[in-house]
């Protein structure tokens, strides 16, 4: 099933306070005296890095640390790495012993970063993005992909300040069989008029335009359509429950575009759109029974042993522009790295973080199939991933973020309303207009409960 551990809404859970354990929240130790660019820390400093041991393996972070220590010999990085890193560092943090840097994404069951966000216990690292990348001449912000900063994730308080830095990312989009398109002489449409034309061509060959694993997988495809229709500004307004965002002209175009896909869905899709049978819908792409499917890069491994049409080759395209020549965005799931507010070496921590966006670090990460959200990273990835990540180089920007946190509202769920009704729309039990209206109604109920 969908390995969606990279991003989810910041459900700010009530938890044991991990915030103030002293008065050094804004202090830095004397060993934090550093030169900005070109050099090393003026004095010896030890940085404590806590990192989740994820699917990238246990050797990636030691390789990064070795490269940084060689470039900056006055810094020693002590690594704590574990598949359950929360259990390792939470007791220490309660005792006032904080790591300087934590590599741990939002969306995990223990919700440690979400708790710290609620407690306002993360350091403001906005200055990091104005720093030059360690060992390079460009600023961090100049290397980042468009639109990865300023989301409801990097800026959880909506104050224009950055508290979480975007790290490894997995772009999402429409997956398809490149070999089928070549054999038919079809071009992959870049806009909705092209999609409608292709739907008619494919129908004559007994192939449906669209399928989806389960309705929840549209949580990356619809936001991209929303940005394509109304720009990143509309996407951000929708994530903040702005009044009228979901009934605006742009949003209406996005709902109608998705409605077109749902009108051309493969007939068995709805019946199999559940946790038990979702792979049958994914198999429709492998069997050339449907052309496009919203998904993430993990689907390649998930279906690696499944049978497939002769010559099958995975490829991915971005959500189509609403009109010919319109803009296109890719929604991506991100991991995150951050600095606790109680870190004693915040300046040295930011300098280390700047190194993580360097070409040298990106090359190391790529060897472990991890992609940094920086310009040109696609060229550094293994060949198997290049064809999937290249979509980022073909669009106008990358979007990320999710709905802002709210107090619980009994009987109200944006996820259930926005995505849970897709099966009903696909089966014709609900119209697109009815679906859109209900989403705006729920949005306003949640707006009143924003924390």
Coordinates of C-alpha atoms in Angstrom, one line a residue:
X1 CA 0.0 0.0 0.0
X2 CA 1.0 3.6 -0.3
X3 CA 4.2 4.3 1.6
X4 CA 3.0 7.7 2.6
X5 CA 5.3 8.5 5.5
X6 CA 6.8 11.6 3.9
X7 CA 4.0 14.1 4.4
X8 CA 0.7 14.4 6.1
X9 CA -1.3 17.2 7.8
X10 CA 0.2 18.3 11.1
X11 CA -2.3 16.8 13.4
X12 CA -1.0 18.5 16.5
X13 CA -1.5 15.9 19.1
X14 CA -1.7 16.6 22.8
X15 CA 1.5 15.2 24.3
X16 CA 4.0 15.6 27.0
X17 CA 5.6 19.0 26.7
X18 CA 9.1 18.8 25.4
X19 CA 9.6 22.6 25.2
X20 CA 11.6 24.7 27.6
X21 CA 14.2 22.8 29.6
X22 CA 16.3 25.8 30.3
X23 CA 16.6 29.3 29.1
X24 CA 19.0 28.8 26.2
X25 CA 16.4 28.7 23.4
X26 CA 18.0 31.5 21.5
X27 CA 21.6 31.0 22.7
X28 CA 24.5 29.5 20.9
X29 CA 27.7 28.2 22.5
X30 CA 31.1 29.8 22.0
X31 CA 31.9 26.9 19.7
X32 CA 29.3 28.1 17.3
X33 CA 31.6 30.9 16.0
X34 CA 31.8 30.1 12.3
X35 CA 32.8 31.6 9.1
X36 CA 29.9 31.8 6.6
X37 CA 31.4 30.5 3.4
X38 CA 34.5 28.9 2.2
X39 CA 35.7 27.7 5.5
X40 CA 35.3 25.8 8.6
X41 CA 34.3 26.6 12.1
X42 CA 36.9 28.8 13.8
X43 CA 36.7 26.7 16.9
X44 CA 36.1 23.0 17.5
X45 CA 32.4 22.1 17.7
X46 CA 30.6 18.9 18.1
X47 CA 27.2 18.6 16.4
X48 CA 24.7 16.0 17.5
X49 CA 22.6 14.7 14.6
X50 CA 19.6 12.4 15.2
X51 CA 18.4 10.7 12.1
X52 CA 15.7 8.2 11.2
X53 CA 17.1 5.0 9.7
X54 CA 14.8 4.8 6.7
X55 CA 14.6 2.9 3.5
X56 CA 17.7 4.5 2.3
X57 CA 19.7 2.3 4.6
X58 CA 22.1 2.8 7.5
X59 CA 25.2 3.8 5.5
X60 CA 24.0 7.0 4.0
X61 CA 24.3 9.4 6.9
X62 CA 27.8 8.2 7.9
X63 CA 28.9 8.8 4.3
X64 CA 27.5 12.4 4.5
X65 CA 29.2 13.0 7.8
X66 CA 32.5 11.8 6.6
X67 CA 32.4 14.2 3.6
X68 CA 31.4 17.1 5.8
X69 CA 34.1 16.5 8.4
X70 CA 36.7 16.3 5.6
X71 CA 35.5 19.7 4.3
X72 CA 35.2 21.2 7.8
X73 CA 37.8 19.6 10.1
X74 CA 36.8 21.7 13.1
X75 CA 33.4 20.0 13.2
X76 CA 32.7 16.6 14.6
X77 CA 29.3 15.2 14.0
X78 CA 28.0 12.6 16.4
X79 CA 25.2 10.5 14.8
X80 CA 22.4 8.8 16.6
X81 CA 20.4 6.7 14.0
X82 CA 17.5 4.3 14.6
X83 CA 14.4 3.0 12.8
X84 CA 12.5 4.3 15.9
X85 CA 14.6 7.4 16.5
X86 CA 11.8 9.0 18.5
X87 CA 12.3 6.4 21.3
X88 CA 16.0 7.2 21.4
X89 CA 15.8 11.0 21.6
X90 CA 12.5 11.7 23.4
X91 CA 13.7 10.7 26.9
X92 CA 16.9 12.7 26.4
X93 CA 15.0 15.8 25.3
X94 CA 12.7 15.5 28.3
X95 CA 15.9 15.6 30.4
X96 CA 17.1 18.7 28.6
X97 CA 19.7 17.0 26.4
X98 CA 18.7 18.0 22.9
X99 CA 20.2 17.0 19.5
X100 CA 21.4 19.9 17.4
X101 CA 19.7 18.6 14.2
X102 CA 16.9 16.0 13.7
X103 CA 16.2 14.3 10.4
X104 CA 12.6 13.1 11.0
X105 CA 9.6 13.8 8.8
X106 CA 6.1 14.7 9.7
X107 CA 3.4 12.0 9.4
X108 CA 4.8 9.3 11.6
X109 CA 2.6 7.7 14.2
X110 CA 4.5 9.1 17.2
X111 CA 4.2 12.6 15.7
X112 CA 7.3 14.0 17.4
X113 CA 7.8 17.0 15.1
X114 CA 4.1 17.7 15.2
X115 CA 4.2 17.8 19.0
X116 CA 7.2 20.2 19.0
X117 CA 5.4 22.4 16.5
X118 CA 2.5 22.6 18.9
X119 CA 4.9 23.4 21.7
X120 CA 6.7 26.0 19.6
X121 CA 9.9 24.1 20.3
X122 CA 11.5 24.3 16.8
X123 CA 14.1 26.9 16.0
X124 CA 13.5 29.5 13.3
X125 CA 15.9 28.4 10.5
X126 CA 14.9 31.1 8.0
X127 CA 18.5 32.3 7.9
X128 CA 19.6 29.0 6.5
X129 CA 18.1 29.7 3.1
X130 CA 20.0 33.0 2.8
X131 CA 23.3 31.3 3.5
X132 CA 25.6 30.1 0.8
X133 CA 25.7 26.4 0.4
X134 CA 28.8 25.2 2.2
X135 CA 31.6 25.0 -0.3
X136 CA 29.7 26.7 -3.1
X137 CA 28.8 30.2 -4.2
X138 CA 25.0 29.9 -4.5
X139 CA 22.6 30.5 -1.7
X140 CA 20.5 27.6 -0.5
X141 CA 17.4 29.3 -1.7
X142 CA 18.9 29.6 -5.2
X143 CA 19.5 25.9 -5.5
X144 CA 16.1 24.8 -4.2
X145 CA 13.3 23.7 -6.6
X146 CA 10.6 26.3 -7.1
X147 CA 7.9 26.5 -4.4
X148 CA 9.3 24.0 -1.9
X149 CA 9.6 26.8 0.7
X150 CA 6.6 28.7 2.2
X151 CA 4.2 25.8 2.4
X152 CA 2.1 24.9 5.5
X153 CA 4.8 22.4 6.3
X154 CA 8.0 24.5 6.2
X155 CA 6.1 27.5 7.7
X156 CA 3.7 25.8 10.1
X157 CA 2.6 29.0 11.8
X158 CA 2.0 31.0 8.6
X159 CA 4.3 33.8 9.8
X160 CA 6.6 33.7 6.8
X161 CA 9.4 32.0 8.8
X162 CA 10.8 28.6 8.0
X163 CA 11.1 26.0 10.8
X164 CA 11.4 22.7 8.8
X165 CA 13.8 22.3 5.9
X166 CA 12.6 20.2 2.9
X167 CA 14.8 17.2 2.3
X168 CA 14.4 14.0 0.2
X169 CA 11.3 14.1 -2.0
X170 CA 9.2 11.8 -4.1
X171 CA 7.3 13.5 -6.9
X172 CA 3.9 12.2 -7.8
X173 CA 2.0 12.3 -11.0
X174 CA 0.3 10.1 -13.6
X175 CA 2.1 6.8 -14.2
X176 CA 1.8 5.1 -17.6
X177 CA 3.4 2.6 -19.9
X178 CA 5.8 4.4 -22.2
X179 CA 6.0 1.4 -24.5
X180 CA 2.2 1.5 -25.1
X181 CA 2.3 5.1 -26.2
X182 CA 5.2 4.5 -28.6
X183 CA 3.5 1.4 -30.1
X184 CA 0.3 3.4 -30.7
X185 CA 2.1 6.6 -31.9
X186 CA 0.3 8.6 -29.2
X187 CA 1.8 11.6 -27.5
X188 CA 1.4 12.1 -23.8
X189 CA -1.0 15.1 -23.4
X190 CA 0.1 18.1 -21.5
X191 CA -3.3 19.7 -21.1
X192 CA -7.0 18.8 -20.6
X193 CA -8.0 19.3 -24.3
X194 CA -5.4 16.8 -25.2
X195 CA -6.6 14.4 -22.5
X196 CA -10.1 14.5 -23.9
X197 CA -8.9 13.7 -27.4
X198 CA -6.8 10.8 -26.2
X199 CA -9.7 9.4 -24.2
X200 CA -11.7 9.0 -27.4
X201 CA -8.8 7.4 -29.3
X202 CA -8.1 5.0 -26.5
X203 CA -11.8 4.1 -26.1
X204 CA -11.8 2.8 -29.7
X205 CA -9.0 0.4 -28.8
X206 CA -10.9 -0.8 -25.6
X207 CA -8.5 1.1 -23.3
X208 CA -9.7 3.5 -20.5
X209 CA -8.1 6.8 -19.9
X210 CA -7.8 6.5 -16.1
X211 CA -7.7 4.4 -13.0
X212 CA -6.7 4.9 -9.4
X213 CA -5.6 2.5 -6.6
X214 CA -8.0 4.0 -4.0
X215 CA -9.6 7.4 -3.8
X216 CA -7.1 8.5 -1.2
X217 CA -4.4 8.5 -3.9
X218 CA -6.0 11.6 -5.4
X219 CA -4.5 13.6 -2.5
X220 CA -1.5 14.4 -4.7
X221 CA -3.2 14.6 -8.1
X222 CA -6.1 17.0 -7.2
X223 CA -3.8 19.5 -5.4
X224 CA -1.7 19.6 -8.6
X225 CA -4.8 20.2 -10.7
X226 CA -5.8 23.0 -8.2
X227 CA -2.4 24.7 -8.7
X228 CA -2.6 24.2 -12.5
X229 CA -6.0 25.8 -12.5
X230 CA -5.5 28.7 -10.1
X231 CA -1.8 28.9 -9.4
X232 CA 0.1 28.2 -6.2
X233 CA -1.8 31.0 -4.5
X234 CA -5.1 29.1 -4.9
X235 CA -3.5 25.9 -3.6
X236 CA -2.2 27.7 -0.5
X237 CA -5.6 29.4 0.1
X238 CA -7.3 26.0 -0.1
X239 CA -4.9 24.5 2.4
X240 CA -5.8 27.3 4.8
X241 CA -9.6 27.0 4.3
X242 CA -9.9 30.5 2.9
X243 CA -13.6 31.3 2.3
X244 CA -14.6 30.6 -1.3
X245 CA -11.3 28.9 -2.2
X246 CA -13.0 25.7 -3.3
X247 CA -15.8 27.5 -5.2
X248 CA -13.5 29.9 -7.0
X249 CA -13.3 29.8 -10.8
X250 CA -9.9 28.1 -10.6
X251 CA -11.2 25.4 -8.2
X252 CA -14.2 24.8 -10.4
X253 CA -11.9 24.2 -13.3
X254 CA -9.9 21.7 -11.2
X255 CA -13.0 19.9 -10.1
X256 CA -14.2 19.7 -13.7
X257 CA -10.9 18.4 -14.9
X258 CA -10.9 15.6 -12.4
X259 CA -14.5 14.9 -13.3
X260 CA -13.3 14.3 -16.9
X261 CA -10.9 11.7 -15.7
X262 CA -13.5 10.1 -13.5
X263 CA -15.9 9.9 -16.5
X264 CA -13.3 8.0 -18.3
X265 CA -12.3 5.6 -15.5
X266 CA -11.8 1.9 -16.1
X267 CA -15.1 0.2 -15.2
X268 CA -13.7 -2.2 -12.5
X269 CA -11.8 0.6 -10.7
X270 CA -14.4 1.5 -8.1
X271 CA -15.0 -2.1 -7.1
X272 CA -11.3 -2.7 -6.4
X273 CA -10.5 0.7 -4.9
X274 CA -10.0 -0.6 -1.4
X275 CA -7.0 -1.8 0.7
X276 CA -7.6 -5.4 -0.2
X277 CA -7.8 -5.1 -4.0
X278 CA -6.0 -1.8 -4.9
X279 CA -3.2 -3.7 -6.7
X280 CA -5.7 -4.9 -9.2
X281 CA -6.2 -1.3 -10.2
X282 CA -2.5 -0.8 -10.5
X283 CA -2.3 -3.9 -12.6
X284 CA -4.6 -2.2 -15.1
X285 CA -1.6 -0.1 -16.2
X286 CA 0.7 -3.1 -16.5
X287 CA -1.9 -4.9 -18.6
X288 CA -2.6 -1.9 -20.9
X289 CA -6.3 -1.7 -19.8
X290 CA -5.9 1.9 -18.6
X291 CA -3.6 4.7 -19.7
X292 CA -2.9 6.7 -16.5
X293 CA -2.9 6.2 -12.8
X294 CA -2.0 8.8 -10.0
X295 CA 0.7 7.4 -7.8
X296 CA 4.2 7.9 -6.4
X297 CA 7.6 6.6 -7.2
X298 CA 7.2 3.7 -4.7
X299 CA 4.7 2.0 -7.1
X300 CA 7.7 0.7 -9.2
X301 CA 9.0 -1.4 -6.3
X302 CA 5.5 -2.3 -5.1
X303 CA 4.6 -3.9 -8.5
X304 CA 8.1 -5.2 -9.3
X305 CA 7.1 -8.8 -9.4
X306 CA 3.7 -8.3 -11.1
X307 CA 3.2 -9.6 -14.7
X308 CA 3.1 -7.0 -17.4
X309 CA 2.6 -6.3 -21.1
X310 CA 5.6 -7.1 -23.3
X311 CA 8.1 -4.3 -23.4
X312 CA 6.4 -2.4 -20.5
X313 CA 8.3 0.6 -19.2
X314 CA 7.2 2.8 -16.3
X315 CA 7.1 6.5 -16.9
X316 CA 5.4 9.5 -15.3
X317 CA 3.9 12.8 -16.4
X318 CA 2.6 15.8 -14.4
X319 CA -1.0 16.6 -14.0
X320 CA -2.2 18.3 -17.2
X321 CA -2.6 22.0 -17.6
X322 CA -6.2 23.1 -17.7
X323 CA -5.8 24.9 -21.0
X324 CA -3.3 24.7 -23.8
X325 CA -0.1 26.4 -22.8
X326 CA -1.1 26.6 -19.2
X327 CA 1.2 26.1 -16.2
X328 CA 1.8 22.6 -14.6
X329 CA 2.9 21.8 -11.1
X330 CA 4.0 18.6 -9.5
X331 CA 2.9 17.7 -6.0
X332 CA 5.7 16.0 -4.0
X333 CA 6.0 14.2 -0.7
X334 CA 8.9 15.5 1.4
X335 CA 10.9 14.4 4.3
X336 CA 12.1 17.1 6.7
X337 CA 15.1 18.1 8.8
X338 CA 14.9 20.6 11.6
X339 CA 16.7 22.2 14.6
X340 CA 15.2 22.0 18.1
X341 CA 14.8 25.4 19.7
X342 CA 16.9 24.2 22.6
X343 CA 19.9 23.2 20.4
X344 CA 23.1 24.7 21.7
X345 CA 24.8 24.9 18.3
X346 CA 22.3 26.5 16.0
X347 CA 24.6 28.5 13.8
X348 CA 26.9 25.5 13.3
X349 CA 23.8 23.3 12.7
X350 CA 22.6 25.7 9.9
X351 CA 26.0 25.6 8.3
X352 CA 25.9 21.8 8.3
X353 CA 22.4 21.9 6.9
X354 CA 23.6 24.2 4.1
X355 CA 26.1 21.4 3.1
X356 CA 23.2 19.0 2.6
X357 CA 22.1 21.0 -0.4
X358 CA 25.5 20.9 -2.0
X359 CA 26.3 19.0 -5.2
X360 CA 28.7 16.9 -3.3
X361 CA 26.1 15.9 -0.7
X362 CA 23.5 15.4 -3.5
X363 CA 25.7 12.9 -5.2
X364 CA 26.2 10.9 -2.0
X365 CA 22.4 10.9 -1.3
X366 CA 21.7 9.8 -4.9
X367 CA 23.8 6.7 -4.5
X368 CA 21.3 5.6 -1.9
X369 CA 18.3 6.6 -4.1
X370 CA 17.6 9.7 -2.1
X371 CA 16.9 12.9 -4.0
X372 CA 17.5 16.4 -2.6
X373 CA 15.0 19.0 -3.8
X374 CA 17.6 21.0 -5.7
X375 CA 17.9 22.1 -9.3
X376 CA 19.5 19.4 -11.6
X377 CA 19.3 16.6 -9.1
X378 CA 17.7 14.3 -11.7
X379 CA 21.0 13.9 -13.5
X380 CA 22.6 12.5 -10.3
X381 CA 20.0 9.7 -9.8
X382 CA 20.4 6.1 -10.8
X383 CA 19.0 5.4 -14.3
X384 CA 16.0 3.6 -12.9
X385 CA 14.8 6.7 -11.1
X386 CA 15.7 9.3 -13.7
X387 CA 12.7 8.6 -15.9
X388 CA 10.4 9.3 -13.0
X389 CA 12.1 12.3 -11.4
X390 CA 12.6 14.0 -14.8
X391 CA 9.0 15.2 -14.5
X392 CA 10.2 17.8 -12.1
X393 CA 12.5 19.4 -14.7
X394 CA 9.5 19.7 -17.1
X395 CA 7.1 21.7 -15.0
X396 CA 6.7 25.2 -13.6
X397 CA 7.3 24.2 -10.0
X398 CA 6.9 21.7 -7.2
X399 CA 4.2 22.1 -4.6
X400 CA 3.9 20.6 -1.2
X401 CA 2.0 21.1 2.0
X402 CA -1.3 20.1 3.4
X403 CA -4.3 21.4 5.3
X404 CA -3.5 23.5 8.3
X405 CA -4.2 22.0 11.7
X406 CA -7.6 22.5 13.4
X407 CA -9.3 21.6 16.6
X408 CA -11.4 18.5 16.2
X409 CA -14.8 19.1 14.7
X410 CA -17.2 16.3 15.3
X411 CA -18.4 14.5 12.2
X412 CA -16.2 16.7 9.9
X413 CA -13.3 15.4 7.9
X414 CA -11.8 17.1 4.9
X415 CA -10.1 13.9 3.8
X416 CA -13.4 12.0 3.8
X417 CA -15.2 14.8 2.0
X418 CA -12.6 15.8 -0.6
X419 CA -11.3 12.3 -1.4
X420 CA -13.8 9.9 0.1
X421 CA -16.6 10.9 -2.3
X422 CA -14.5 10.3 -5.4
X423 CA -15.8 6.7 -5.8
X424 CA -19.4 8.1 -5.8
X425 CA -18.5 10.6 -8.5
X426 CA -16.8 7.9 -10.6
X427 CA -19.8 5.7 -10.3
X428 CA -22.2 8.5 -11.2
X429 CA -24.0 8.5 -7.8
X430 CA -22.8 12.1 -7.1
X431 CA -22.2 15.0 -9.5
X432 CA -19.0 17.0 -9.6
X433 CA -21.0 20.1 -8.6
X434 CA -22.5 18.4 -5.5
X435 CA -19.1 17.1 -4.5
X436 CA -17.5 20.6 -4.9
X437 CA -20.2 22.2 -2.9
X438 CA -19.8 19.8 0.0
X439 CA -16.0 20.4 0.1
X440 CA -16.5 24.2 0.5
X441 CA -19.0 23.6 3.3
X442 CA -16.6 21.4 5.2
X443 CA -13.8 23.8 4.5
X444 CA -15.7 26.6 6.2
X445 CA -16.5 24.4 9.2
X446 CA -12.8 23.6 9.6
X447 CA -11.8 27.3 9.1
X448 CA -13.7 28.2 12.2
X449 CA -11.7 25.6 14.1
X450 CA -8.2 26.6 13.0
X451 CA -5.9 26.7 15.9

